[in-house]
Amino acid sequence: MDIDRMEIIFATNNTHKLNEAWAVLGPGFRLLTPRDCGIAEEIPETQETLEGNALQKARYLYERTGRDCFADDTGLEVEALGGAPGVRSARYATDGHDFAANNRLLLENLAGQENRRARFRTVVALIQGGEEHLFEGIVEGRIVDAEHGVEGFGYDPLFIPEGCDRTFAEMSAEEKNAVSHRGRAIRKLAAYLHATNK
Ligand code: ITT
């Protein structure tokens, strides 16, 4: 196999995620989208855990294409809210992916709360030659009192990673990827793919 151009599909409908994964994987990989494989519909995610959803999305694509692929499921876990919104992060305030409404609800639910500790957790599910593998990436941090910054997506304007003084939405894509949940999980995936394709 040509190690310089490893081809793999990312089972996501989220272009922000796609761009982040692209930046981490680099030119050694040719990253395809579901659309590139003729799959235009929303990929279902109806499980109760990040692991379950990541596997569900990867299996959905694998069953339809028979090609190596991976999926990412991510949740924001807030300590004072017992781990919520967690696996329901996309649908916290509404049925859809309404980032502004989700952020408003999160701030409302944390009003007056001193414990602002939170973490992002990403689970990447890879299906390679029919075999399934999971990779996890976690970043610890805290939720601030108001939105700051316009970069990134989702809860980024409200989350400051440990050891930093800016939210993810105030960082460049490169800075976010260096410490983020997704950056960590995708680097583990990349290391595994390199190791198994030599
Ligand atoms: P796919 O399932 O198509 O991959 P999605 O947007 O539904 O895309 P998730 O279910 O993994 O992805 O993500 C749930 C929500 O968590 C997402 O809609 C965002 O609100 C939030 N989220 C995920 N990753 C994030 C990140 O890096 N920064 C901020 N918020 C994020």
PDB file of C-alpha atoms and ligand atoms in Angstrom:
ATOM      1  CA  MET A   1       0.000   0.000   0.000  1.00  0.00           C
ATOM      2  CA  ASP A   2       1.156   3.534  -0.743  1.00  0.00           C
ATOM      3  CA  ILE A   3       1.988   4.775   2.769  1.00  0.00           C
ATOM      4  CA  ASP A   4       2.037   8.366   1.513  1.00  0.00           C
ATOM      5  CA  ARG A   5      -1.649   8.316   0.521  1.00  0.00           C
ATOM      6  CA  MET A   6      -3.684   6.171   2.891  1.00  0.00           C
ATOM      7  CA  GLU A   7      -7.348   6.379   1.871  1.00  0.00           C
ATOM      8  CA  ILE A   8     -10.074   6.373   4.509  1.00  0.00           C
ATOM      9  CA  ILE A   9     -13.646   7.657   4.921  1.00  0.00           C
ATOM     10  CA  PHE A  10     -14.703   9.855   7.847  1.00  0.00           C
ATOM     11  CA  ALA A  11     -18.364   9.039   8.625  1.00  0.00           C
ATOM     12  CA  THR A  12     -19.454  12.537   9.612  1.00  0.00           C
ATOM     13  CA  ASN A  13     -21.899  15.197   8.428  1.00  0.00           C
ATOM     14  CA  ASN A  14     -20.080  17.888  10.404  1.00  0.00           C
ATOM     15  CA  THR A  15     -17.698  19.906   8.213  1.00  0.00           C
ATOM     16  CA  HIS A  16     -15.962  21.472  11.247  1.00  0.00           C
ATOM     17  CA  LYS A  17     -14.984  17.988  12.417  1.00  0.00           C
ATOM     18  CA  LEU A  18     -13.892  17.063   8.939  1.00  0.00           C
ATOM     19  CA  ASN A  19     -11.580  20.062   8.683  1.00  0.00           C
ATOM     20  CA  GLU A  20     -10.109  19.384  12.131  1.00  0.00           C
ATOM     21  CA  ALA A  21      -9.434  15.736  11.267  1.00  0.00           C
ATOM     22  CA  TRP A  22      -7.939  16.740   7.925  1.00  0.00           C
ATOM     23  CA  ALA A  23      -5.522  19.105   9.642  1.00  0.00           C
ATOM     24  CA  VAL A  24      -4.405  16.444  12.139  1.00  0.00           C
ATOM     25  CA  LEU A  25      -4.089  13.567   9.659  1.00  0.00           C
ATOM     26  CA  GLY A  26      -2.121  15.661   7.170  1.00  0.00           C
ATOM     27  CA  PRO A  27      -1.119  14.902   3.605  1.00  0.00           C
ATOM     28  CA  GLY A  28      -0.283  11.257   4.394  1.00  0.00           C
ATOM     29  CA  PHE A  29      -4.005  10.502   4.264  1.00  0.00           C
ATOM     30  CA  ARG A  30      -6.651  10.919   1.627  1.00  0.00           C
ATOM     31  CA  LEU A  31      -9.782  11.602   3.660  1.00  0.00           C
ATOM     32  CA  LEU A  32     -13.111  10.924   1.934  1.00  0.00           C
ATOM     33  CA  THR A  33     -16.564  12.092   3.015  1.00  0.00           C
ATOM     34  CA  PRO A  34     -19.818  10.095   2.978  1.00  0.00           C
ATOM     35  CA  ARG A  35     -20.893  12.324   0.078  1.00  0.00           C
ATOM     36  CA  ASP A  36     -17.782  11.245  -1.870  1.00  0.00           C
ATOM     37  CA  CYS A  37     -19.199   7.703  -1.557  1.00  0.00           C
ATOM     38  CA  GLY A  38     -22.718   8.651  -2.681  1.00  0.00           C
ATOM     39  CA  ILE A  39     -24.191   8.835   0.831  1.00  0.00           C
ATOM     40  CA  ALA A  40     -25.995  12.138   1.306  1.00  0.00           C
ATOM     41  CA  GLU A  41     -28.386  11.360   4.156  1.00  0.00           C
ATOM     42  CA  GLU A  42     -27.839  12.124   7.848  1.00  0.00           C
ATOM     43  CA  ILE A  43     -26.055   9.158   9.463  1.00  0.00           C
ATOM     44  CA  PRO A  44     -28.148   7.889  12.396  1.00  0.00           C
ATOM     45  CA  GLU A  45     -26.843   8.092  15.992  1.00  0.00           C
ATOM     46  CA  THR A  46     -29.398   6.695  18.420  1.00  0.00           C
ATOM     47  CA  GLN A  47     -27.261   4.967  21.068  1.00  0.00           C
ATOM     48  CA  GLU A  48     -26.895   5.908  24.748  1.00  0.00           C
ATOM     49  CA  THR A  49     -23.087   6.182  24.824  1.00  0.00           C
ATOM     50  CA  LEU A  50     -20.386   7.932  22.786  1.00  0.00           C
ATOM     51  CA  GLU A  51     -18.835   4.534  22.076  1.00  0.00           C
ATOM     52  CA  GLY A  52     -22.197   3.180  20.859  1.00  0.00           C
ATOM     53  CA  ASN A  53     -22.847   6.155  18.587  1.00  0.00           C
ATOM     54  CA  ALA A  54     -19.329   6.204  17.130  1.00  0.00           C
ATOM     55  CA  LEU A  55     -19.632   2.505  16.277  1.00  0.00           C
ATOM     56  CA  GLN A  56     -23.153   2.964  14.907  1.00  0.00           C
ATOM     57  CA  LYS A  57     -21.998   5.706  12.524  1.00  0.00           C
ATOM     58  CA  ALA A  58     -18.899   3.803  11.383  1.00  0.00           C
ATOM     59  CA  ARG A  59     -20.899   0.585  10.848  1.00  0.00           C
ATOM     60  CA  TYR A  60     -23.548   2.463   8.862  1.00  0.00           C
ATOM     61  CA  LEU A  61     -20.918   3.591   6.387  1.00  0.00           C
ATOM     62  CA  TYR A  62     -18.967   0.336   6.349  1.00  0.00           C
ATOM     63  CA  GLU A  63     -22.122  -1.681   5.595  1.00  0.00           C
ATOM     64  CA  ARG A  64     -22.873   0.567   2.629  1.00  0.00           C
ATOM     65  CA  THR A  65     -19.390   0.932   1.165  1.00  0.00           C
ATOM     66  CA  GLY A  66     -17.352  -2.039   2.401  1.00  0.00           C
ATOM     67  CA  ARG A  67     -14.459   0.400   2.773  1.00  0.00           C
ATOM     68  CA  ASP A  68     -12.290   1.299   5.745  1.00  0.00           C
ATOM     69  CA  CYS A  69     -13.847   4.173   7.650  1.00  0.00           C
ATOM     70  CA  PHE A  70     -14.040   5.905  11.007  1.00  0.00           C
ATOM     71  CA  ALA A  71     -16.567   8.007  12.924  1.00  0.00           C
ATOM     72  CA  ASP A  72     -16.288  10.404  15.853  1.00  0.00           C
ATOM     73  CA  ASP A  73     -18.818  10.926  18.628  1.00  0.00           C
ATOM     74  CA  THR A  74     -18.122  13.729  21.064  1.00  0.00           C
ATOM     75  CA  GLY A  75     -19.733  14.969  24.249  1.00  0.00           C
ATOM     76  CA  LEU A  76     -19.208  17.844  26.658  1.00  0.00           C
ATOM     77  CA  GLU A  77     -19.337  16.459  30.218  1.00  0.00           C
ATOM     78  CA  VAL A  78     -19.975  19.083  32.893  1.00  0.00           C
ATOM     79  CA  GLU A  79     -19.205  17.994  36.461  1.00  0.00           C
ATOM     80  CA  ALA A  80     -21.844  20.120  38.217  1.00  0.00           C
ATOM     81  CA  LEU A  81     -24.508  18.793  35.822  1.00  0.00           C
ATOM     82  CA  GLY A  82     -23.701  15.148  36.519  1.00  0.00           C
ATOM     83  CA  GLY A  83     -21.927  14.716  33.162  1.00  0.00           C
ATOM     84  CA  ALA A  84     -24.611  16.429  31.028  1.00  0.00           C
ATOM     85  CA  PRO A  85     -25.037  17.234  28.205  1.00  0.00           C
ATOM     86  CA  GLY A  86     -22.708  14.279  27.421  1.00  0.00           C
ATOM     87  CA  VAL A  87     -23.988  11.996  24.697  1.00  0.00           C
ATOM     88  CA  ARG A  88     -26.881  14.465  24.115  1.00  0.00           C
ATOM     89  CA  SER A  89     -24.568  17.416  23.391  1.00  0.00           C
ATOM     90  CA  ALA A  90     -25.963  18.011  19.887  1.00  0.00           C
ATOM     91  CA  ARG A  91     -29.576  17.908  21.092  1.00  0.00           C
ATOM     92  CA  TYR A  92     -29.227  19.606  24.482  1.00  0.00           C
ATOM     93  CA  ALA A  93     -31.655  22.500  23.909  1.00  0.00           C
ATOM     94  CA  THR A  94     -33.522  21.379  20.788  1.00  0.00           C
ATOM     95  CA  ASP A  95     -33.827  18.416  18.410  1.00  0.00           C
ATOM     96  CA  GLY A  96     -31.332  19.869  15.980  1.00  0.00           C
ATOM     97  CA  HIS A  97     -27.750  21.121  16.131  1.00  0.00           C
ATOM     98  CA  ASP A  98     -28.608  24.615  17.401  1.00  0.00           C
ATOM     99  CA  PHE A  99     -25.244  25.707  18.822  1.00  0.00           C
ATOM    100  CA  ALA A 100     -26.501  29.097  20.090  1.00  0.00           C
ATOM    101  CA  ALA A 101     -29.487  27.562  21.917  1.00  0.00           C
ATOM    102  CA  ASN A 102     -27.281  24.835  23.433  1.00  0.00           C
ATOM    103  CA  ASN A 103     -24.815  27.419  24.716  1.00  0.00           C
ATOM    104  CA  ARG A 104     -27.603  29.574  26.189  1.00  0.00           C
ATOM    105  CA  LEU A 105     -29.091  26.585  28.002  1.00  0.00           C
ATOM    106  CA  LEU A 106     -25.698  25.520  29.346  1.00  0.00           C
ATOM    107  CA  LEU A 107     -25.061  29.001  30.782  1.00  0.00           C
ATOM    108  CA  GLU A 108     -28.572  29.052  32.258  1.00  0.00           C
ATOM    109  CA  ASN A 109     -28.095  25.668  33.932  1.00  0.00           C
ATOM    110  CA  LEU A 110     -24.747  26.775  35.379  1.00  0.00           C
ATOM    111  CA  ALA A 111     -25.948  30.194  36.613  1.00  0.00           C
ATOM    112  CA  GLY A 112     -24.655  30.777  40.147  1.00  0.00           C
ATOM    113  CA  GLN A 113     -22.665  27.541  40.034  1.00  0.00           C
ATOM    114  CA  GLU A 114     -19.081  27.848  41.285  1.00  0.00           C
ATOM    115  CA  ASN A 115     -17.936  24.448  40.056  1.00  0.00           C
ATOM    116  CA  ARG A 116     -17.291  25.083  36.347  1.00  0.00           C
ATOM    117  CA  ARG A 117     -15.210  21.949  35.714  1.00  0.00           C
ATOM    118  CA  ALA A 118     -15.932  20.199  32.412  1.00  0.00           C
ATOM    119  CA  ARG A 119     -14.309  18.020  29.829  1.00  0.00           C
ATOM    120  CA  PHE A 120     -14.748  17.179  26.181  1.00  0.00           C
ATOM    121  CA  ARG A 121     -14.558  13.497  25.362  1.00  0.00           C
ATOM    122  CA  THR A 122     -14.249  12.119  21.829  1.00  0.00           C
ATOM    123  CA  VAL A 123     -14.548   8.482  20.885  1.00  0.00           C
ATOM    124  CA  VAL A 124     -13.336   7.537  17.421  1.00  0.00           C
ATOM    125  CA  ALA A 125     -14.513   4.192  16.033  1.00  0.00           C
ATOM    126  CA  LEU A 126     -12.430   2.730  13.220  1.00  0.00           C
ATOM    127  CA  ILE A 127     -13.519  -0.171  11.022  1.00  0.00           C
ATOM    128  CA  GLN A 128     -10.549  -1.527   9.144  1.00  0.00           C
ATOM    129  CA  GLY A 129     -10.849  -4.713   7.118  1.00  0.00           C
ATOM    130  CA  GLY A 130     -14.045  -5.465   9.058  1.00  0.00           C
ATOM    131  CA  GLU A 131     -12.339  -5.162  12.458  1.00  0.00           C
ATOM    132  CA  GLU A 132     -13.487  -2.538  14.963  1.00  0.00           C
ATOM    133  CA  HIS A 133     -11.178  -0.370  17.094  1.00  0.00           C
ATOM    134  CA  LEU A 134     -11.901   2.511  19.488  1.00  0.00           C
ATOM    135  CA  PHE A 135      -9.693   5.518  20.311  1.00  0.00           C
ATOM    136  CA  GLU A 136     -10.462   8.085  23.019  1.00  0.00           C
ATOM    137  CA  GLY A 137      -9.391  11.694  23.436  1.00  0.00           C
ATOM    138  CA  ILE A 138     -10.145  13.831  26.509  1.00  0.00           C
ATOM    139  CA  VAL A 139      -9.440  17.450  27.361  1.00  0.00           C
ATOM    140  CA  GLU A 140     -10.165  18.804  30.842  1.00  0.00           C
ATOM    141  CA  GLY A 141     -11.147  22.435  31.348  1.00  0.00           C
ATOM    142  CA  ARG A 142     -13.844  24.797  32.542  1.00  0.00           C
ATOM    143  CA  ILE A 143     -16.984  26.586  31.361  1.00  0.00           C
ATOM    144  CA  VAL A 144     -16.818  30.387  31.363  1.00  0.00           C
ATOM    145  CA  ASP A 145     -19.670  32.832  32.156  1.00  0.00           C
ATOM    146  CA  ALA A 146     -20.213  34.161  28.635  1.00  0.00           C
ATOM    147  CA  GLU A 147     -19.278  33.312  25.054  1.00  0.00           C
ATOM    148  CA  HIS A 148     -15.819  34.394  23.888  1.00  0.00           C
ATOM    149  CA  GLY A 149     -14.463  34.054  20.348  1.00  0.00           C
ATOM    150  CA  VAL A 150     -15.863  33.107  16.949  1.00  0.00           C
ATOM    151  CA  GLU A 151     -13.647  30.242  15.774  1.00  0.00           C
ATOM    152  CA  GLY A 152     -14.522  26.549  15.941  1.00  0.00           C
ATOM    153  CA  PHE A 153     -18.096  25.395  16.593  1.00  0.00           C
ATOM    154  CA  GLY A 154     -20.533  24.067  19.177  1.00  0.00           C
ATOM    155  CA  TYR A 155     -19.530  24.757  22.776  1.00  0.00           C
ATOM    156  CA  ASP A 156     -16.096  26.155  21.812  1.00  0.00           C
ATOM    157  CA  PRO A 157     -16.918  29.767  22.863  1.00  0.00           C
ATOM    158  CA  LEU A 158     -17.661  28.573  26.419  1.00  0.00           C
ATOM    159  CA  PHE A 159     -14.766  26.163  27.051  1.00  0.00           C
ATOM    160  CA  ILE A 160     -11.254  26.992  28.279  1.00  0.00           C
ATOM    161  CA  PRO A 161      -8.887  24.014  28.322  1.00  0.00           C
ATOM    162  CA  GLU A 162      -6.737  23.485  31.405  1.00  0.00           C
ATOM    163  CA  GLY A 163      -3.500  25.480  31.355  1.00  0.00           C
ATOM    164  CA  CYS A 164      -4.913  28.032  28.854  1.00  0.00           C
ATOM    165  CA  ASP A 165      -6.513  31.450  29.259  1.00  0.00           C
ATOM    166  CA  ARG A 166      -8.580  31.501  26.051  1.00  0.00           C
ATOM    167  CA  THR A 167     -11.598  29.544  24.908  1.00  0.00           C
ATOM    168  CA  PHE A 168     -11.329  27.123  21.985  1.00  0.00           C
ATOM    169  CA  ALA A 169     -13.241  29.727  19.937  1.00  0.00           C
ATOM    170  CA  GLU A 170     -10.417  32.226  20.535  1.00  0.00           C
ATOM    171  CA  MET A 171      -7.785  29.801  19.207  1.00  0.00           C
ATOM    172  CA  SER A 172      -6.648  28.978  15.700  1.00  0.00           C
ATOM    173  CA  ALA A 173      -7.575  25.537  14.397  1.00  0.00           C
ATOM    174  CA  GLU A 174      -3.965  24.498  14.935  1.00  0.00           C
ATOM    175  CA  GLU A 175      -3.934  25.631  18.593  1.00  0.00           C
ATOM    176  CA  LYS A 176      -7.220  23.848  19.298  1.00  0.00           C
ATOM    177  CA  ASN A 177      -6.072  20.630  17.638  1.00  0.00           C
ATOM    178  CA  ALA A 178      -2.839  20.608  19.667  1.00  0.00           C
ATOM    179  CA  VAL A 179      -4.724  20.111  22.960  1.00  0.00           C
ATOM    180  CA  SER A 180      -8.262  19.129  22.020  1.00  0.00           C
ATOM    181  CA  HIS A 181     -10.214  15.920  22.613  1.00  0.00           C
ATOM    182  CA  ARG A 182     -10.539  15.370  18.847  1.00  0.00           C
ATOM    183  CA  GLY A 183      -6.890  16.198  18.141  1.00  0.00           C
ATOM    184  CA  ARG A 184      -5.853  13.606  20.722  1.00  0.00           C
ATOM    185  CA  ALA A 185      -8.203  10.883  19.487  1.00  0.00           C
ATOM    186  CA  ILE A 186      -7.311  11.446  15.825  1.00  0.00           C
ATOM    187  CA  ARG A 187      -3.568  11.383  16.574  1.00  0.00           C
ATOM    188  CA  LYS A 188      -4.067   7.962  18.222  1.00  0.00           C
ATOM    189  CA  LEU A 189      -6.007   6.838  15.144  1.00  0.00           C
ATOM    190  CA  ALA A 190      -3.266   8.109  12.809  1.00  0.00           C
ATOM    191  CA  ALA A 191      -0.535   6.342  14.822  1.00  0.00           C
ATOM    192  CA  TYR A 192      -2.521   3.094  14.683  1.00  0.00           C
ATOM    193  CA  LEU A 193      -3.126   3.362  10.939  1.00  0.00           C
ATOM    194  CA  HIS A 194       0.546   4.058  10.252  1.00  0.00           C
ATOM    195  CA  ALA A 195       1.613   1.157  12.445  1.00  0.00           C
ATOM    196  CA  THR A 196      -0.754  -1.331  10.813  1.00  0.00           C
ATOM    197  CA  ASN A 197      -0.207  -0.308   7.186  1.00  0.00           C
ATOM    198  CA  LYS A 198       3.583  -0.617   7.029  1.00  0.00           C
TER     199      LYS A 198
HETATM  200  P1  ITT B   1     -21.588  13.848  13.196  1.00  0.00           P
HETATM  201  O1  ITT B   1     -22.421  12.965  14.053  1.00  0.00           O
HETATM  202  O2  ITT B   1     -22.112  13.970  11.810  1.00  0.00           O
HETATM  203  O3  ITT B   1     -20.144  13.490  13.203  1.00  0.00           O
HETATM  204  P2  ITT B   1     -22.367  15.887  15.106  1.00  0.00           P
HETATM  205  O4  ITT B   1     -22.289  17.389  15.069  1.00  0.00           O
HETATM  206  O5  ITT B   1     -23.698  15.241  15.292  1.00  0.00           O
HETATM  207  O6  ITT B   1     -21.642  15.345  13.775  1.00  0.00           O
HETATM  208  P3  ITT B   1     -21.438  14.783  17.652  1.00  0.00           P
HETATM  209  O7  ITT B   1     -22.718  14.070  17.825  1.00  0.00           O
HETATM  210  O8  ITT B   1     -20.180  14.048  17.878  1.00  0.00           O
HETATM  211  O9  ITT B   1     -21.340  15.391  16.162  1.00  0.00           O
HETATM  212  O10 ITT B   1     -21.328  16.094  18.517  1.00  0.00           O
HETATM  213  C1  ITT B   1     -22.281  16.470  19.416  1.00  0.00           C
HETATM  214  C2  ITT B   1     -22.231  17.945  19.671  1.00  0.00           C
HETATM  215  O11 ITT B   1     -21.135  18.217  20.557  1.00  0.00           O
HETATM  216  C3  ITT B   1     -21.969  18.845  18.455  1.00  0.00           C
HETATM  217  O12 ITT B   1     -23.156  19.137  17.779  1.00  0.00           O
HETATM  218  C4  ITT B   1     -21.400  20.081  19.131  1.00  0.00           C
HETATM  219  O13 ITT B   1     -22.425  20.865  19.679  1.00  0.00           O
HETATM  220  C5  ITT B   1     -20.601  19.481  20.283  1.00  0.00           C
HETATM  221  N1  ITT B   1     -19.202  19.325  19.917  1.00  0.00           N
HETATM  222  C6  ITT B   1     -18.602  18.233  19.357  1.00  0.00           C
HETATM  223  N2  ITT B   1     -17.300  18.462  19.158  1.00  0.00           N
HETATM  224  C7  ITT B   1     -17.059  19.721  19.587  1.00  0.00           C
HETATM  225  C8  ITT B   1     -15.916  20.539  19.637  1.00  0.00           C
HETATM  226  O14 ITT B   1     -14.750  20.137  19.180  1.00  0.00           O
HETATM  227  N3  ITT B   1     -16.045  21.773  20.144  1.00  0.00           N
HETATM  228  C9  ITT B   1     -17.225  22.225  20.603  1.00  0.00           C
HETATM  229  N4  ITT B   1     -18.355  21.520  20.585  1.00  0.00           N
HETATM  230  C10 ITT B   1     -18.282  20.279  20.079  1.00  0.00           C
END
